[in-house]
Amino acid sequence: MDQLEKMMAHYHINLNEQQRAAVQRVDGATLLLAVPGSGKTTVIICRLGYMIQCLGIERGSILTVTFSRAGARDLGRRYEKIFGKSGESQPDFSTIHSFALSVIRRYERRYNRKAFDILEDNGRVLRQIYLEKQKAYPNDSDISDLQSAITLCKNRMADQKTIDKMKVGDLDFPTLYQAYETYKRQNHLMDFDDMLKYAYLLLRKHRDLLRSFTDRYRYINVDEAQDTSTVQFAILHLLTEQRGNLFLVGDEDQSIYGFRGANPQELLHFKQRYPGGEVLLMETNHRSTAQLVAASDHFITLNQERYQKHMITHNAKGVPPVHQVVHSVEEEYRFLLTAVQKEGKEMAILYRNNESAIPLVDLFEREKVAYQLKEHNPLFFSHFIVKDIRDFFMLAQDPTDLEIFSRMYYKMNCGISRQNVAAISHKAQLSSVFDALLNLPDLPEWLENKVAHAQKGFARLATMKPGMGVHRIVDELGYREHLDYRIEHGYREENIHQKLSILQILANRAENQTQFFTRMDELAAILRGEGEKGRPGGVTLSTIHSSKGLEFEKVFVIDAVEGEFPAQAALEDTPEGRKLMNEEVRLFYVGATRAKKELEFISERGKSAPPVSRFIPFYMNETPPEKKKSKTLPKPSIGQLGAKYLKRQHRRKKMVTHWQTGDTLTHRQFGTGKIIAVSGENATVRFEKSGERRLNLAICEEHGILGSGSSLDKEK
């Protein structure tokens, strides 16, 4: 009996042949590709035990890196559970950020120099920079988007050219990013992700500093290697370039954190970087039934960035996956409520986007259904769309509220100017902001008509039920045009659609406007954790990202429609779109492989609903034969939302092609002016009376407020 066999017998460990091969591969570079449910954590722990107890390797010479504190704690607990407390310290389990900080601190001690101070929370700094550069107050969603984009830049080690091309909603990200970097440099600060780059640069520059770590850690293990970013891999390469004892455990088919900088290409290029390295497979899924494993193994062939491997199982056949079609999003939530109430098994409801949980939480709270909400950040309630819709309702209830009106006058598609608002703000008392505007001297007839129309619309809105009110705000009170403007300047249409859809569902459930906004405040408090975050036990609600590593008897994957899953950005037939499509395939695969026994997809199918997700027929093995042979997705379509957007883009491009620098035009509000610069749909115009203005010519033409020469004056 060899040493591994003795260890397994002593600690009652069962390993299959592939697992044993991984445990015994100690020297050199190794990439272990472990399919879902294959026992990768067990292998990592057993390999550590084998190295220490069977081969006599010093535990202090082994560093095991994972990418969250929870992951590091879990590995430590698992090691202790199997091998017990021996009186000696455990091998080192560390996050990559903790390791980077240890590099920086050792540099300070070794060279007697002070490194950068750590900026613990960059939110306050980003808010101030946003206010200075954007001339507006950011909401929590804006700050979160900025933080995510900055993390992405740092982890990708992005150069300036890449940063200059980055799009973050409709923000001027390059300017904000540069201001943020300048602030940190001037104040001798580094943020959480700067630690990685700084540690990498120190190790590369100071070879004796690097040697102090490579002399100590002769063996490096990396858990969840598919989630490793470019800068993290760069650190690992420095640590292992001398001895090459690197053990990477992961699965490129489960790489779903591209938005944080995860770089699965490093796994695909493993043999190029480590020519003497070895790629091992663990292909047996111990979690799921045979039908679910076969369906997932078939589906993941759509991922174009992968090694060839096949997931198998020795589990029972089980039941096939199910596709449930409903006629509305509300019906989807009611269906889930009934299923949770009737079935007593361990269950999870998984979704592509965080905000899909909000209507479920609302419904489960109303019906007192037990649920657990996993890692939800309630940014929805501070989003500009949610705040704007509330402002519309509040102005309808109190048309004298000048503060609210000052926040939203330009979102009503009336052509009301800042000067108009300033003119009525001096009035001591207002019967309504609309009456005050109508009483202004020399108000153009076209603006008078628009204001009068808006006044009537807001009066009707004041008495409406919230469900119908949201519809009126968007489609009849001019807010749609404001959202179109945001889309034209970079904000993704699918994000707007999702926010409005959730608002509409919540509004439809309320009897009156007071009840609607009271409920919104209650839900915000629940999701912030101010009350009980969920009800003990019951179904788990989670994004697929947060469900990684978990398993459930039954899993529902909801919102399985085009534009939602896969996301709209992945449907664009561009290099970036195709790359995103691969990640969407992997995300779908991760969601499906959380199920042990039952898996159910839910899609909405109705007149106004997007098409059913293209992933469903392929997963259910219903794809036409020619598609099966090619094992590729149908050519990406733009989907319903995208089609509508592209049609509008085409129409607007056609509208503005005749405008050129030097042309004279007339604007209903600003009068006559000359175009001094044109860039796509946008133009800089020097008006005779109001100076230079930047206009979106397409939007101006679409709404009939622009003409050539003095044509508008002639119409009057």
mmCIF file with all atom_site columns, N, CA and C in Angstrom, residues 127 130 138-148 168 171 355 377-385 491 499:
data_model
loop_
_atom_site.group_PDB
_atom_site.id
_atom_site.type_symbol
_atom_site.label_atom_id
_atom_site.label_alt_id
_atom_site.label_comp_id
_atom_site.label_asym_id
_atom_site.label_entity_id
_atom_site.label_seq_id
_atom_site.pdbx_PDB_ins_code
_atom_site.Cartn_x
_atom_site.Cartn_y
_atom_site.Cartn_z
_atom_site.occupancy
_atom_site.B_iso_or_equiv
_atom_site.pdbx_formal_charge
_atom_site.auth_seq_id
_atom_site.auth_comp_id
_atom_site.auth_asym_id
_atom_site.auth_atom_id
_atom_site.pdbx_PDB_model_num
ATOM 1  N N  . ARG A 1 127 ? -17.445 60.474 -5.311  1.00 0.00 ? 127 ARG A N  1
ATOM 2  C CA . ARG A 1 127 ? -18.602 61.385 -5.299  1.00 0.00 ? 127 ARG A CA 1
ATOM 3  C C  . ARG A 1 127 ? -18.169 62.834 -5.512  1.00 0.00 ? 127 ARG A C  1
ATOM 4  N N  . TYR A 1 130 ? -16.963 63.266 -9.092  1.00 0.00 ? 130 TYR A N  1
ATOM 5  C CA . TYR A 1 130 ? -18.131 63.261 -9.979  1.00 0.00 ? 130 TYR A CA 1
ATOM 6  C C  . TYR A 1 130 ? -18.811 64.628 -9.971  1.00 0.00 ? 130 TYR A C  1
ATOM 7  N N  . PRO A 1 138 ? -24.027 62.544 -7.926  1.00 0.00 ? 138 PRO A N  1
ATOM 8  C CA . PRO A 1 138 ? -24.176 61.152 -8.362  1.00 0.00 ? 138 PRO A CA 1
ATOM 9  C C  . PRO A 1 138 ? -25.119 60.385 -7.442  1.00 0.00 ? 138 PRO A C  1
ATOM 10 N N  . ASN A 1 139 ? -25.769 59.364 -7.996  1.00 0.00 ? 139 ASN A N  1
ATOM 11 C CA . ASN A 1 139 ? -26.514 58.452 -7.132  1.00 0.00 ? 139 ASN A CA 1
ATOM 12 C C  . ASN A 1 139 ? -25.644 57.236 -6.845  1.00 0.00 ? 139 ASN A C  1
ATOM 13 N N  . ASP A 1 140 ? -26.149 56.340 -6.003  1.00 0.00 ? 140 ASP A N  1
ATOM 14 C CA . ASP A 1 140 ? -25.351 55.179 -5.605  1.00 0.00 ? 140 ASP A CA 1
ATOM 15 C C  . ASP A 1 140 ? -25.004 54.295 -6.794  1.00 0.00 ? 140 ASP A C  1
ATOM 16 N N  . SER A 1 141 ? -25.908 54.218 -7.770  1.00 0.00 ? 141 SER A N  1
ATOM 17 C CA . SER A 1 141 ? -25.652 53.395 -8.955  1.00 0.00 ? 141 SER A CA 1
ATOM 18 C C  . SER A 1 141 ? -24.485 53.949 -9.762  1.00 0.00 ? 141 SER A C  1
ATOM 19 N N  . ASP A 1 142 ? -24.420 55.274 -9.892  1.00 0.00 ? 142 ASP A N  1
ATOM 20 C CA . ASP A 1 142 ? -23.305 55.902 -10.609 1.00 0.00 ? 142 ASP A CA 1
ATOM 21 C C  . ASP A 1 142 ? -21.969 55.548 -9.949  1.00 0.00 ? 142 ASP A C  1
ATOM 22 N N  . ILE A 1 143 ? -21.927 55.652 -8.621  1.00 0.00 ? 143 ILE A N  1
ATOM 23 C CA . ILE A 1 143 ? -20.686 55.372 -7.897  1.00 0.00 ? 143 ILE A CA 1
ATOM 24 C C  . ILE A 1 143 ? -20.321 53.900 -8.012  1.00 0.00 ? 143 ILE A C  1
ATOM 25 N N  . SER A 1 144 ? -21.315 53.034 -7.903  1.00 0.00 ? 144 SER A N  1
ATOM 26 C CA . SER A 1 144 ? -21.061 51.599 -8.037  1.00 0.00 ? 144 SER A CA 1
ATOM 27 C C  . SER A 1 144 ? -20.515 51.265 -9.424  1.00 0.00 ? 144 SER A C  1
ATOM 28 N N  . ASP A 1 145 ? -21.094 51.872 -10.460 1.00 0.00 ? 145 ASP A N  1
ATOM 29 C CA . ASP A 1 145 ? -20.618 51.638 -11.831 1.00 0.00 ? 145 ASP A CA 1
ATOM 30 C C  . ASP A 1 145 ? -19.176 52.121 -12.001 1.00 0.00 ? 145 ASP A C  1
ATOM 31 N N  . LEU A 1 146 ? -18.878 53.277 -11.420 1.00 0.00 ? 146 LEU A N  1
ATOM 32 C CA . LEU A 1 146 ? -17.502 53.792 -11.495 1.00 0.00 ? 146 LEU A CA 1
ATOM 33 C C  . LEU A 1 146 ? -16.519 52.872 -10.777 1.00 0.00 ? 146 LEU A C  1
ATOM 34 N N  . GLN A 1 147 ? -16.903 52.425 -9.588  1.00 0.00 ? 147 GLN A N  1
ATOM 35 C CA . GLN A 1 147 ? -16.028 51.538 -8.829  1.00 0.00 ? 147 GLN A CA 1
ATOM 36 C C  . GLN A 1 147 ? -15.757 50.242 -9.593  1.00 0.00 ? 147 GLN A C  1
ATOM 37 N N  . SER A 1 148 ? -16.803 49.688 -10.217 1.00 0.00 ? 148 SER A N  1
ATOM 38 C CA . SER A 1 148 ? -16.643 48.449 -10.980 1.00 0.00 ? 148 SER A CA 1
ATOM 39 C C  . SER A 1 148 ? -15.714 48.656 -12.173 1.00 0.00 ? 148 SER A C  1
ATOM 40 N N  . VAL A 1 168 ? -18.918 53.787 -19.655 1.00 0.00 ? 168 VAL A N  1
ATOM 41 C CA . VAL A 1 168 ? -19.599 53.516 -18.389 1.00 0.00 ? 168 VAL A CA 1
ATOM 42 C C  . VAL A 1 168 ? -20.874 54.336 -18.387 1.00 0.00 ? 168 VAL A C  1
ATOM 43 N N  . LEU A 1 171 ? -21.479 58.376 -18.734 1.00 0.00 ? 171 LEU A N  1
ATOM 44 C CA . LEU A 1 171 ? -20.490 59.189 -18.024 1.00 0.00 ? 171 LEU A CA 1
ATOM 45 C C  . LEU A 1 171 ? -19.225 59.359 -18.861 1.00 0.00 ? 171 LEU A C  1
ATOM 46 N N  . GLU A 1 355 ? -31.551 42.764 -9.719  1.00 0.00 ? 355 GLU A N  1
ATOM 47 C CA . GLU A 1 355 ? -32.817 43.432 -9.426  1.00 0.00 ? 355 GLU A CA 1
ATOM 48 C C  . GLU A 1 355 ? -34.041 42.559 -9.643  1.00 0.00 ? 355 GLU A C  1
ATOM 49 N N  . ASN A 1 377 ? -27.572 44.057 -3.136  1.00 0.00 ? 377 ASN A N  1
ATOM 50 C CA . ASN A 1 377 ? -27.238 45.461 -2.904  1.00 0.00 ? 377 ASN A CA 1
ATOM 51 C C  . ASN A 1 377 ? -28.367 46.317 -3.477  1.00 0.00 ? 377 ASN A C  1
ATOM 52 N N  . PRO A 1 378 ? -29.098 47.044 -2.624  1.00 0.00 ? 378 PRO A N  1
ATOM 53 C CA . PRO A 1 378 ? -30.316 47.731 -3.076  1.00 0.00 ? 378 PRO A CA 1
ATOM 54 C C  . PRO A 1 378 ? -30.063 49.040 -3.822  1.00 0.00 ? 378 PRO A C  1
ATOM 55 N N  . LEU A 1 379 ? -29.211 49.010 -4.846  1.00 0.00 ? 379 LEU A N  1
ATOM 56 C CA . LEU A 1 379 ? -28.931 50.226 -5.607  1.00 0.00 ? 379 LEU A CA 1
ATOM 57 C C  . LEU A 1 379 ? -30.141 50.663 -6.431  1.00 0.00 ? 379 LEU A C  1
ATOM 58 N N  . PHE A 1 380 ? -31.046 49.741 -6.684  1.00 0.00 ? 380 PHE A N  1
ATOM 59 C CA . PHE A 1 380 ? -32.229 50.042 -7.499  1.00 0.00 ? 380 PHE A CA 1
ATOM 60 C C  . PHE A 1 380 ? -32.948 51.284 -6.991  1.00 0.00 ? 380 PHE A C  1
ATOM 61 N N  . PHE A 1 381 ? -33.117 51.389 -5.686  1.00 0.00 ? 381 PHE A N  1
ATOM 62 C CA . PHE A 1 381 ? -33.965 52.439 -5.130  1.00 0.00 ? 381 PHE A CA 1
ATOM 63 C C  . PHE A 1 381 ? -33.316 53.821 -5.180  1.00 0.00 ? 381 PHE A C  1
ATOM 64 N N  . SER A 1 382 ? -32.018 53.872 -5.428  1.00 0.00 ? 382 SER A N  1
ATOM 65 C CA . SER A 1 382 ? -31.361 55.175 -5.568  1.00 0.00 ? 382 SER A CA 1
ATOM 66 C C  . SER A 1 382 ? -31.036 55.484 -7.028  1.00 0.00 ? 382 SER A C  1
ATOM 67 N N  . HIS A 1 383 ? -31.484 54.628 -7.940  1.00 0.00 ? 383 HIS A N  1
ATOM 68 C CA . HIS A 1 383 ? -31.201 54.840 -9.357  1.00 0.00 ? 383 HIS A CA 1
ATOM 69 C C  . HIS A 1 383 ? -31.962 56.062 -9.875  1.00 0.00 ? 383 HIS A C  1
ATOM 70 N N  . PHE A 1 384 ? -31.392 56.740 -10.854 1.00 0.00 ? 384 PHE A N  1
ATOM 71 C CA . PHE A 1 384 ? -32.007 57.984 -11.332 1.00 0.00 ? 384 PHE A CA 1
ATOM 72 C C  . PHE A 1 384 ? -33.409 57.752 -11.878 1.00 0.00 ? 384 PHE A C  1
ATOM 73 N N  . ILE A 1 385 ? -33.675 56.612 -12.505 1.00 0.00 ? 385 ILE A N  1
ATOM 74 C CA . ILE A 1 385 ? -35.008 56.353 -13.065 1.00 0.00 ? 385 ILE A CA 1
ATOM 75 C C  . ILE A 1 385 ? -36.042 56.260 -11.955 1.00 0.00 ? 385 ILE A C  1
ATOM 76 N N  . TYR A 1 491 ? -25.981 55.212 -22.383 1.00 0.00 ? 491 TYR A N  1
ATOM 77 C CA . TYR A 1 491 ? -26.628 54.387 -21.367 1.00 0.00 ? 491 TYR A CA 1
ATOM 78 C C  . TYR A 1 491 ? -27.328 53.214 -22.040 1.00 0.00 ? 491 TYR A C  1
ATOM 79 N N  . LYS A 1 499 ? -35.248 48.469 -15.244 1.00 0.00 ? 499 LYS A N  1
ATOM 80 C CA . LYS A 1 499 ? -35.706 49.326 -14.143 1.00 0.00 ? 499 LYS A CA 1
ATOM 81 C C  . LYS A 1 499 ? -37.188 49.655 -14.302 1.00 0.00 ? 499 LYS A C  1
#
